[in-house]
Coordinates of C-alpha atoms in Angstrom, one line a residue:
Chain A
M276 CA -121.8 134.2 -64.2
A277 CA -119.7 133.9 -61.1
G278 CA -118.1 136.9 -59.4
K279 CA -119.1 140.4 -58.6
V280 CA -122.1 141.9 -60.4
N281 CA -123.4 145.5 -60.5
L282 CA -127.0 146.1 -59.6
R283 CA -129.1 149.3 -59.8
I284 CA -132.1 148.8 -57.6
W285 CA -134.9 151.2 -57.4
R286 CA -135.7 152.0 -53.7
G287 CA -138.5 154.2 -52.5
D288 CA -142.3 154.3 -52.0
S289 CA -145.3 155.9 -53.7
K290 CA -144.1 159.4 -52.9
S291 CA -140.5 159.3 -53.9
G292 CA -137.6 157.1 -54.7
D293 CA -134.3 156.6 -56.5
F294 CA -131.8 154.1 -57.8
K295 CA -129.2 152.7 -55.5
D296 CA -126.1 151.1 -56.9
V297 CA -124.7 148.0 -55.3
Q298 CA -122.1 145.4 -56.1
V299 CA -122.8 141.9 -55.0
D300 CA -121.5 138.4 -55.5
A301 CA -123.2 136.0 -57.9
N302 CA -122.6 132.3 -58.2
E303 CA -122.8 130.0 -61.1
G304 CA -126.4 129.0 -61.9
E305 CA -128.0 131.7 -59.9
V306 CA -131.0 133.8 -60.9
V307 CA -131.7 137.5 -60.3
L308 CA -133.8 136.7 -57.3
D309 CA -130.9 134.9 -55.7
V310 CA -128.7 138.0 -56.1
I311 CA -131.4 140.3 -54.8
H312 CA -131.7 138.0 -51.7
R313 CA -127.9 138.3 -51.2
V314 CA -128.2 142.1 -51.4
Q315 CA -131.0 141.9 -48.8
A316 CA -128.9 139.6 -46.6
T317 CA -125.6 141.6 -46.8
Q318 CA -126.3 145.2 -47.7
M319 CA -129.9 146.3 -47.6
S320 CA -131.7 144.4 -44.9
D321 CA -134.8 146.5 -45.3
L322 CA -135.1 146.0 -49.1
A323 CA -138.7 145.0 -49.9
V324 CA -139.2 142.2 -52.4
R325 CA -142.1 139.9 -52.9
W326 CA -141.4 136.3 -53.7
N327 CA -142.6 132.8 -52.8
C328 CA -142.0 129.6 -54.7
K329 CA -138.8 130.5 -56.6
A330 CA -139.8 128.1 -59.3
G331 CA -141.7 130.3 -61.7
K332 CA -145.1 129.0 -60.6
C333 CA -146.4 131.4 -58.0
G334 CA -146.1 134.6 -60.0
S335 CA -145.0 136.7 -57.0
C336 CA -141.6 138.0 -58.0
S337 CA -142.7 140.0 -61.0
M338 CA -140.5 143.0 -61.5
E339 CA -138.8 144.9 -64.3
I340 CA -135.2 143.8 -65.1
N341 CA -133.3 146.1 -67.5
G342 CA -136.7 147.6 -68.4
K343 CA -138.4 144.3 -69.3
P344 CA -141.2 142.7 -67.2
R345 CA -139.8 139.4 -65.9
L346 CA -140.0 136.9 -63.1
A347 CA -136.9 137.5 -61.0
C348 CA -136.7 133.8 -60.2
M349 CA -136.7 132.8 -63.9
T350 CA -134.1 135.3 -65.1
R351 CA -130.8 133.6 -65.1
M352 CA -127.7 135.7 -64.3
N353 CA -125.8 134.1 -67.2
T354 CA -128.0 135.9 -69.6
F355 CA -126.3 139.2 -68.9
E356 CA -123.0 140.4 -70.3
E357 CA -119.9 140.4 -68.1
G358 CA -119.7 143.7 -66.3
E359 CA -123.2 144.8 -67.3
T360 CA -125.1 146.8 -64.8
I361 CA -128.5 145.2 -64.2
T362 CA -131.3 147.6 -63.4
V363 CA -134.2 146.3 -61.3
T364 CA -137.4 148.2 -60.7
P365 CA -140.9 147.4 -59.5
L366 CA -143.7 146.9 -62.1
R367 CA -144.2 150.3 -63.6
A368 CA -147.9 150.0 -64.6
F369 CA -149.0 149.8 -61.0
P370 CA -148.6 151.9 -57.9
V371 CA -145.5 151.1 -55.9
I372 CA -145.8 150.1 -52.2
R373 CA -142.1 150.0 -51.4
D374 CA -138.9 149.2 -53.2
L375 CA -139.6 146.3 -55.6
V376 CA -143.1 145.6 -54.4
A377 CA -146.0 146.9 -56.5
D378 CA -149.7 147.1 -55.5
V379 CA -151.4 144.8 -58.0
S380 CA -154.8 145.0 -56.4
F381 CA -156.2 146.5 -59.6
N382 CA -156.1 143.0 -61.0
Y383 CA -158.1 141.5 -58.2
K384 CA -160.8 144.1 -58.6
K385 CA -160.9 143.3 -62.3
A386 CA -161.1 139.6 -61.6
M387 CA -164.2 140.1 -59.5
E388 CA -165.9 141.8 -62.5
V389 CA -165.8 138.7 -64.7
P390 CA -168.8 136.5 -64.1
S391 CA -167.8 133.1 -63.1
F392 CA -168.5 129.8 -64.8
E393 CA -172.3 129.1 -65.0
P394 CA -173.0 125.4 -65.6
P395 CA -176.3 124.1 -67.0
A396 CA -179.1 124.1 -64.4
D397 CA -179.8 120.4 -64.9
L398 CA -176.3 119.3 -64.1
A399 CA -175.1 118.9 -60.5
P400 CA -171.4 119.2 -59.5
G401 CA -169.7 115.9 -60.5
E402 CA -172.0 115.4 -63.5
Y403 CA -170.0 117.6 -65.8
R404 CA -168.6 115.7 -68.8
M405 CA -166.3 117.1 -71.4
Q406 CA -164.3 115.6 -74.3
Q407 CA -160.6 115.9 -74.3
V408 CA -160.4 118.2 -77.4
D409 CA -162.7 120.7 -75.6
V410 CA -160.7 120.6 -72.4
E411 CA -157.4 121.1 -74.2
R412 CA -158.5 124.4 -75.7
S413 CA -159.1 126.1 -72.4
Q414 CA -156.3 124.2 -70.6
E415 CA -153.7 126.6 -72.1
F416 CA -155.4 129.5 -70.4
R417 CA -155.5 127.6 -67.1
K418 CA -151.7 127.7 -67.1
C419 CA -151.8 131.4 -66.1
I420 CA -149.9 131.9 -62.8
E421 CA -151.3 135.4 -62.3
C422 CA -147.9 137.1 -62.3
F423 CA -149.6 140.1 -64.0
L424 CA -146.6 140.7 -66.3
C425 CA -149.0 140.8 -69.2
Q426 CA -151.1 143.4 -67.4
N427 CA -148.0 145.4 -66.6
T428 CA -146.7 145.5 -70.1
C429 CA -150.0 146.3 -71.8
H430 CA -149.6 149.9 -73.0
V431 CA -153.4 150.5 -72.7
I432 CA -153.0 150.9 -69.0
R433 CA -149.3 151.2 -68.6
D434 CA -149.2 154.3 -70.6
H435 CA -152.7 155.6 -69.8
E436 CA -153.7 155.5 -66.2
E437 CA -157.2 156.8 -67.1
N438 CA -158.0 153.6 -69.0
K439 CA -157.8 151.4 -65.9
K440 CA -161.5 152.1 -65.3
S441 CA -162.7 150.6 -68.5
F442 CA -160.0 148.1 -69.5
A443 CA -159.7 144.6 -67.9
G444 CA -156.4 143.6 -69.5
P445 CA -155.0 140.5 -71.2
R446 CA -155.1 138.3 -68.1
F447 CA -158.9 138.7 -67.9
F448 CA -159.4 138.4 -71.7
I449 CA -158.0 134.9 -71.5
R450 CA -160.4 134.2 -68.6
M451 CA -163.3 135.4 -70.7
A452 CA -162.1 133.5 -73.7
E453 CA -161.7 130.3 -71.6
L454 CA -165.3 130.7 -70.4
D455 CA -166.8 131.7 -73.8
M456 CA -165.1 128.6 -75.4
H457 CA -166.4 126.3 -72.6
P458 CA -169.1 124.0 -73.9
L459 CA -170.9 123.8 -70.6
D460 CA -170.9 127.5 -69.7
T461 CA -174.4 128.9 -70.1
I462 CA -173.6 132.6 -70.1
R463 CA -174.1 133.5 -73.7
N464 CA -173.2 137.2 -73.7
R465 CA -169.6 137.1 -72.7
K466 CA -168.5 138.5 -76.1
Q467 CA -170.7 141.5 -75.6
Q468 CA -169.5 141.9 -72.0
A469 CA -165.9 141.7 -73.1
Q470 CA -166.4 144.4 -75.7
E471 CA -168.8 146.7 -73.9
E472 CA -167.8 146.4 -70.2
H473 CA -164.2 145.1 -70.2
G474 CA -162.7 147.2 -73.1
L475 CA -161.7 144.4 -75.5
G476 CA -161.9 146.9 -78.3
M477 CA -159.1 149.0 -76.7
C478 CA -156.6 146.2 -77.4
N479 CA -154.7 146.9 -80.6
I480 CA -153.1 143.4 -80.5
T481 CA -149.5 144.6 -80.4
K482 CA -148.7 141.3 -78.6
C483 CA -146.6 142.5 -75.7
C484 CA -148.7 140.4 -73.3
T485 CA -147.8 137.3 -75.3
E486 CA -144.1 138.3 -75.4
V487 CA -143.7 138.6 -71.7
C488 CA -145.9 135.6 -70.6
P489 CA -143.6 133.3 -68.6
E490 CA -146.0 130.4 -69.2
H491 CA -145.8 131.0 -73.0
I492 CA -149.6 131.3 -73.3
K493 CA -150.5 132.6 -76.7
I494 CA -152.6 135.3 -75.2
T495 CA -153.2 137.3 -78.4
D496 CA -153.5 134.5 -81.0
N497 CA -155.5 132.1 -78.9
A498 CA -157.6 134.3 -76.7
I499 CA -157.8 138.0 -77.6
I500 CA -158.1 137.6 -81.4
P501 CA -160.6 134.8 -81.2
M502 CA -162.6 136.9 -78.8
K503 CA -162.4 139.9 -81.2
E504 CA -163.6 137.6 -84.0
R505 CA -166.5 136.4 -81.8
V506 CA -167.4 140.0 -81.1
V507 CA -167.4 140.7 -84.8
D508 CA -169.8 137.7 -85.2
V509 CA -172.4 139.3 -82.8
K510 CA -171.8 143.0 -83.4
Y511 CA -170.2 143.8 -86.7
D512 CA -171.3 141.0 -89.1
P513 CA -174.9 141.5 -90.2
V514 CA -174.8 138.2 -92.1
R515 CA -173.8 136.2 -89.1
W516 CA -176.2 138.1 -86.9
L517 CA -179.1 137.3 -89.3
G518 CA -178.0 133.7 -89.5
S519 CA -178.0 133.3 -85.7
K520 CA -181.5 134.8 -85.6
I521 CA -182.9 132.5 -88.3
R522 CA -181.1 129.3 -87.2
K523 CA -181.2 130.1 -83.5
R524 CA -177.8 128.6 -82.8
E525 CA -175.6 131.3 -81.6
G526 CA -173.7 129.0 -79.3
I527 CA -172.7 126.2 -81.7
Chain B
M75 CA -151.2 165.9 -65.3
A76 CA -148.7 163.1 -65.6
T77 CA -150.0 159.9 -66.8
G78 CA -148.7 156.5 -67.8
V79 CA -145.4 155.4 -66.2
F80 CA -145.1 158.9 -64.8
S81 CA -148.4 158.7 -63.0
E82 CA -148.7 159.6 -59.3
G83 CA -148.1 156.7 -57.0
R84 CA -146.0 154.7 -59.4
A85 CA -142.3 154.3 -58.9
S86 CA -140.8 157.7 -59.7
I87 CA -138.5 157.0 -62.6
D88 CA -137.9 159.7 -65.1
K89 CA -137.1 157.5 -68.1
R90 CA -139.8 156.3 -70.6
T91 CA -138.0 153.0 -70.8
L92 CA -135.1 151.3 -69.0
R93 CA -134.6 148.7 -71.8
T94 CA -131.0 148.3 -72.8
D95 CA -131.4 146.2 -75.9
K96 CA -132.0 147.6 -79.4
W97 CA -135.7 147.7 -79.1
W98 CA -136.0 150.3 -81.8
L99 CA -134.5 148.1 -84.5
Q100 CA -137.5 146.0 -85.3
P101 CA -140.0 148.9 -85.6
A102 CA -137.5 150.9 -87.6
A103 CA -136.9 147.9 -90.0
T104 CA -140.7 147.4 -90.3
F105 CA -141.2 151.0 -91.0
G106 CA -138.6 151.0 -93.8
V107 CA -139.9 147.9 -95.5
L108 CA -143.6 148.8 -95.4
L109 CA -142.9 152.4 -96.5
S110 CA -140.8 151.1 -99.4
F111 CA -143.6 148.8 -100.5
V112 CA -146.2 151.6 -100.2
I113 CA -144.0 153.9 -102.3
Y114 CA -143.3 151.2 -104.9
S115 CA -146.9 150.1 -105.2
T116 CA -148.2 153.7 -105.5
F117 CA -145.7 154.3 -108.3
R118 CA -146.8 151.1 -110.1
A119 CA -150.5 151.9 -109.7
F120 CA -150.0 155.3 -111.2
E121 CA -147.6 154.1 -114.0
K122 CA -150.5 152.3 -115.8
N123 CA -148.2 150.5 -118.1
Y124 CA -145.9 147.4 -118.4
Y125 CA -148.2 145.1 -116.5
W126 CA -149.1 142.7 -119.3
A127 CA -146.7 140.6 -121.3
E128 CA -148.6 137.7 -122.9
P129 CA -149.2 135.4 -121.0
L130 CA -148.0 137.1 -117.8
I131 CA -150.0 139.7 -115.9
S132 CA -148.8 141.6 -112.9
P133 CA -150.7 140.9 -109.6
F134 CA -151.1 144.7 -109.2
Y135 CA -153.4 144.8 -112.2
S136 CA -155.2 141.5 -112.1
P137 CA -158.0 141.2 -112.8
C138 CA -157.9 144.2 -115.2
I139 CA -161.5 145.2 -115.4
S140 CA -161.5 148.7 -116.8
T141 CA -161.7 149.8 -120.4
A142 CA -158.4 151.6 -119.7
C143 CA -156.6 148.2 -119.6
L144 CA -154.0 147.2 -122.1
D145 CA -155.2 145.0 -125.0
G146 CA -155.3 141.3 -124.0
A147 CA -154.9 142.0 -120.2
S148 CA -158.6 141.7 -119.4
H149 CA -159.4 138.0 -118.8
F150 CA -162.6 138.7 -117.1
G151 CA -164.1 141.5 -119.3
Q152 CA -164.1 145.2 -118.8
P153 CA -167.2 146.0 -116.8
I154 CA -165.9 149.4 -115.7
G155 CA -165.4 152.3 -118.0
T156 CA -162.5 154.6 -118.2
L157 CA -162.8 157.0 -115.3
V158 CA -161.2 160.4 -115.6
V159 CA -160.7 162.6 -112.6
F160 CA -159.1 166.1 -113.0
G161 CA -158.1 165.2 -116.5
M162 CA -156.3 162.0 -115.3
V163 CA -157.3 158.5 -116.3
I164 CA -157.8 156.4 -113.1
S165 CA -155.5 153.5 -113.2
P166 CA -157.1 150.0 -113.5
A167 CA -154.9 149.0 -110.5
F168 CA -157.0 151.1 -108.2
F169 CA -160.1 149.0 -108.7
I170 CA -158.2 145.9 -107.6
L171 CA -155.6 147.2 -105.0
V172 CA -158.3 148.2 -102.6
V173 CA -158.9 144.5 -101.8
P174 CA -155.3 143.4 -100.9
L175 CA -154.7 146.8 -99.4
G176 CA -157.8 146.5 -97.1
F177 CA -156.9 142.9 -96.3
R178 CA -153.4 143.7 -95.2
L179 CA -154.3 146.9 -93.5
T180 CA -156.9 145.2 -91.3
C181 CA -154.8 142.0 -90.9
Y182 CA -154.1 141.2 -87.2
Y183 CA -150.4 140.8 -87.8
Y184 CA -149.9 143.9 -89.9
R185 CA -151.9 145.9 -87.3
K186 CA -149.3 144.9 -84.7
S187 CA -146.6 145.9 -87.2
Y188 CA -147.8 149.3 -88.2
Y189 CA -149.2 150.3 -84.8
R190 CA -145.7 149.7 -83.4
S191 CA -143.6 151.1 -86.3
F192 CA -145.8 153.9 -87.7
W193 CA -148.0 155.0 -84.8
M194 CA -145.6 154.0 -82.0
S195 CA -148.5 152.7 -80.0
P196 CA -146.4 151.4 -78.4
P197 CA -143.0 151.4 -80.3
A198 CA -141.9 148.3 -78.4
C199 CA -143.0 146.5 -75.3
S200 CA -142.4 148.4 -72.1
V201 CA -141.4 151.5 -74.1
A202 CA -143.8 154.3 -73.3
E203 CA -145.8 155.6 -76.3
P204 CA -145.8 159.3 -77.0
H205 CA -149.6 159.8 -77.2
K206 CA -151.5 161.5 -74.5
K207 CA -154.8 159.7 -75.1
Y208 CA -155.6 156.2 -76.3
T209 CA -158.9 154.7 -77.3
G210 CA -157.7 151.7 -79.3
E211 CA -160.1 150.2 -81.8
T212 CA -163.2 151.4 -80.1
R213 CA -164.2 154.3 -82.3
A214 CA -163.9 155.5 -85.9
P215 CA -161.8 155.1 -87.9
L216 CA -160.1 152.2 -86.2
I217 CA -163.3 150.4 -85.3
L218 CA -163.4 149.6 -89.0
Q219 CA -160.7 147.1 -88.3
N220 CA -163.6 144.8 -87.4
G221 CA -164.3 144.5 -91.1
H222 CA -161.3 142.3 -91.7
R223 CA -163.4 139.3 -92.6
W224 CA -165.0 141.1 -95.6
F225 CA -161.6 141.8 -97.1
F226 CA -160.7 138.2 -96.3
Y227 CA -163.6 136.9 -98.4
L228 CA -162.8 139.3 -101.2
G229 CA -159.2 138.3 -101.0
L230 CA -160.1 134.7 -101.5
V231 CA -161.8 135.6 -104.8
L232 CA -158.7 137.5 -105.8
N233 CA -156.5 134.5 -104.9
V234 CA -158.6 132.4 -107.3
I235 CA -158.0 134.9 -110.0
L236 CA -154.3 135.1 -109.4
T237 CA -154.2 131.3 -109.4
Y238 CA -155.9 131.4 -112.8
D239 CA -153.2 133.9 -114.0
A240 CA -150.6 131.4 -112.9
V241 CA -152.4 128.5 -114.7
I242 CA -152.7 130.5 -118.0
A243 CA -149.0 131.3 -117.7
F244 CA -148.4 127.6 -118.7
R245 CA -149.0 128.9 -122.2
N246 CA -146.5 130.6 -124.5
A247 CA -146.8 134.0 -126.0
D248 CA -148.8 132.6 -128.9
G249 CA -151.4 131.1 -126.4
E250 CA -150.4 127.5 -126.9
W251 CA -150.6 125.3 -123.8
G252 CA -147.9 123.0 -122.3
H253 CA -145.1 125.6 -121.9
M254 CA -143.4 126.8 -118.8
S255 CA -141.2 129.8 -118.3
V256 CA -139.6 131.7 -115.4
G257 CA -142.7 133.9 -115.4
T258 CA -144.8 130.8 -114.8
L259 CA -142.8 129.9 -111.8
V260 CA -142.9 133.5 -110.5
L261 CA -146.7 133.7 -110.8
T262 CA -147.2 130.2 -109.3
L263 CA -145.0 131.1 -106.4
N264 CA -146.9 134.4 -105.9
A265 CA -150.3 132.6 -105.9
T266 CA -149.0 129.9 -103.5
L267 CA -147.7 132.5 -101.1
L268 CA -150.9 134.4 -101.2
W269 CA -152.9 131.3 -100.5
L270 CA -150.7 130.5 -97.5
Y271 CA -151.1 134.1 -96.2
S272 CA -154.9 134.0 -96.6
L273 CA -155.4 130.5 -95.2
S274 CA -153.2 131.2 -92.2
C275 CA -155.2 134.3 -91.4
H276 CA -156.8 134.6 -87.9
T277 CA -160.2 135.2 -89.5
C278 CA -159.9 132.0 -91.6
R279 CA -159.0 130.2 -88.4
H280 CA -162.1 131.6 -86.7
T281 CA -164.4 130.9 -89.6
I282 CA -163.2 127.3 -90.2
G283 CA -163.8 126.3 -86.6
G284 CA -162.6 128.8 -84.1
R285 CA -166.1 130.1 -83.5
L286 CA -167.3 126.7 -82.2
R287 CA -167.9 126.2 -78.5
S288 CA -167.5 122.5 -78.8
F289 CA -164.9 120.8 -81.0
S290 CA -166.0 117.3 -80.1
K291 CA -169.4 117.9 -81.8
H292 CA -167.8 119.0 -85.0
P293 CA -164.8 116.6 -85.6
Y294 CA -164.2 117.6 -89.3
R295 CA -164.2 121.3 -88.5
Y296 CA -161.9 120.6 -85.6
K297 CA -159.5 118.9 -88.0
A298 CA -159.7 121.8 -90.3
W299 CA -159.2 124.2 -87.4
S300 CA -156.1 122.3 -86.2
F301 CA -154.6 122.4 -89.7
V302 CA -155.3 126.2 -90.1
S303 CA -153.9 126.7 -86.5
K304 CA -150.6 125.2 -87.6
L305 CA -150.5 127.5 -90.6
N306 CA -151.6 130.4 -88.3
G307 CA -148.4 129.9 -86.3
N308 CA -146.5 131.1 -89.3
H309 CA -148.8 133.9 -90.3
P310 CA -146.3 136.6 -89.8
L311 CA -143.8 134.8 -92.0
Y312 CA -146.4 134.3 -94.7
A313 CA -147.4 137.9 -94.4
W314 CA -143.9 139.1 -95.2
I315 CA -142.9 136.6 -97.9
S316 CA -146.2 137.0 -99.7
L317 CA -145.7 140.8 -99.7
F318 CA -142.2 140.3 -101.2
G319 CA -143.7 137.7 -103.6
V320 CA -146.2 140.2 -104.9
A321 CA -143.6 142.9 -105.4
F322 CA -141.2 140.5 -107.0
A323 CA -143.9 139.1 -109.4
D324 CA -144.8 142.7 -110.4
I325 CA -141.1 143.7 -110.9
Y326 CA -140.6 140.6 -113.0
V327 CA -143.6 141.2 -115.2
R328 CA -142.7 144.9 -115.6
M329 CA -139.2 144.0 -116.7
V330 CA -140.5 141.5 -119.2
A331 CA -143.2 143.9 -120.5
K332 CA -140.7 146.7 -120.8
G333 CA -138.2 144.5 -122.7
T334 CA -135.5 144.8 -120.1
I335 CA -135.3 141.0 -119.8
T336 CA -136.7 138.1 -121.8
N337 CA -139.1 135.6 -120.2
Y338 CA -137.0 132.5 -120.5
Y339 CA -139.0 129.3 -121.5
F340 CA -137.9 126.0 -120.1
F341 CA -140.1 124.2 -122.6

């Protein structure tokens, strides 16, 4: 898409704000972030936008483009219709700081609430050994770039501010799943923690997190649903519960 | 007090969504198809007729285990008597339909579908839902969704029975083996699709190996998990085509039983 494009950019802060319409040049092969930078360089020198790598790997330029949570650096201009007005806003699940920059500190607070990896006491760093099949499973979750698009689109907190207290969100459910599936992690009650402290039960698996993930992590199918099933094992399945008590092998 | 996308501190935008695509199309289509199926299956359950045409039995009525069943339709006996409520005989379908209904109602894929299309929670991604409060599946009745695995196990039993129905459809109307009709194909296809739907289920994936912490210590279960994982990728597809398959099998048996069409025999 080369030529002039119409942009509607939300400008403001946590108290007030509005859309500003601009027309700007776009060149062949450009992405939305390029065009926003051109607006910043030519028309709105004080436009606030967060960005860093411009390669879809740092997760900084998360915003909403035509109402959809996207990375601005990975949204190509040629995906829009000729003459279409492209609306750009900050992430709408979090407080706005200014213009296109949202305050995502909620996520860092939630990250601190997840207990970190706890290796066996008799293994020193450097002595951990894992088979490839076991590594591969959690490797998918390690692709997360923490863009927080999944957190932003999750209706549990996007549409209900009051749930932020009790709900960690999809990004941290994949972290919990990764650790619960880790053969060397010794914390055995991550399932219970996920359900009772991090609000796993609030997720109604409508899969929006998976839909927006720029790393194509199957958040719902490979992390949230397996965690829900693991929770059923320990909380809602009396046969499994009894079996684990008799055979003493909860963590097979 | 405003909540959700209108909460204090968030970008002040007065629209519930700024999406410009036809985001409403998928939930609307899902709503229409699921509602049509519910209406049709309710009608068929209450009809109490045209579900058995030797050797074909409708999946809505199999196994037929009530004394209210038509002659010849009960392959597994009639352990349940004829129940009458408010002067109305309870349809034999009700004793059976609770299993597939429960299985599909608690299925992870269908949950996504009906939460979006019927309950609008949310109607689509980044489209604000209309509800003021949300507690998800943390309390009754939705906490019962955690019982999915019980319906899965019961559903497997039902699949075995429907496979048996497909096998006995290799007989002719006189009970002689070695024949095959269009009805045989219909019931075989129905049973196959139901197996695909059940085996691709997330609970199946978990049971077969997903609950393990270490795949390397359980190589056979890992292989089984890998196979089910492949099927699981197509679970939504199997969910839909098996739903259509059940409805089609029932419609076919009904038409044969009613005499609208003749069950054509290949040999």
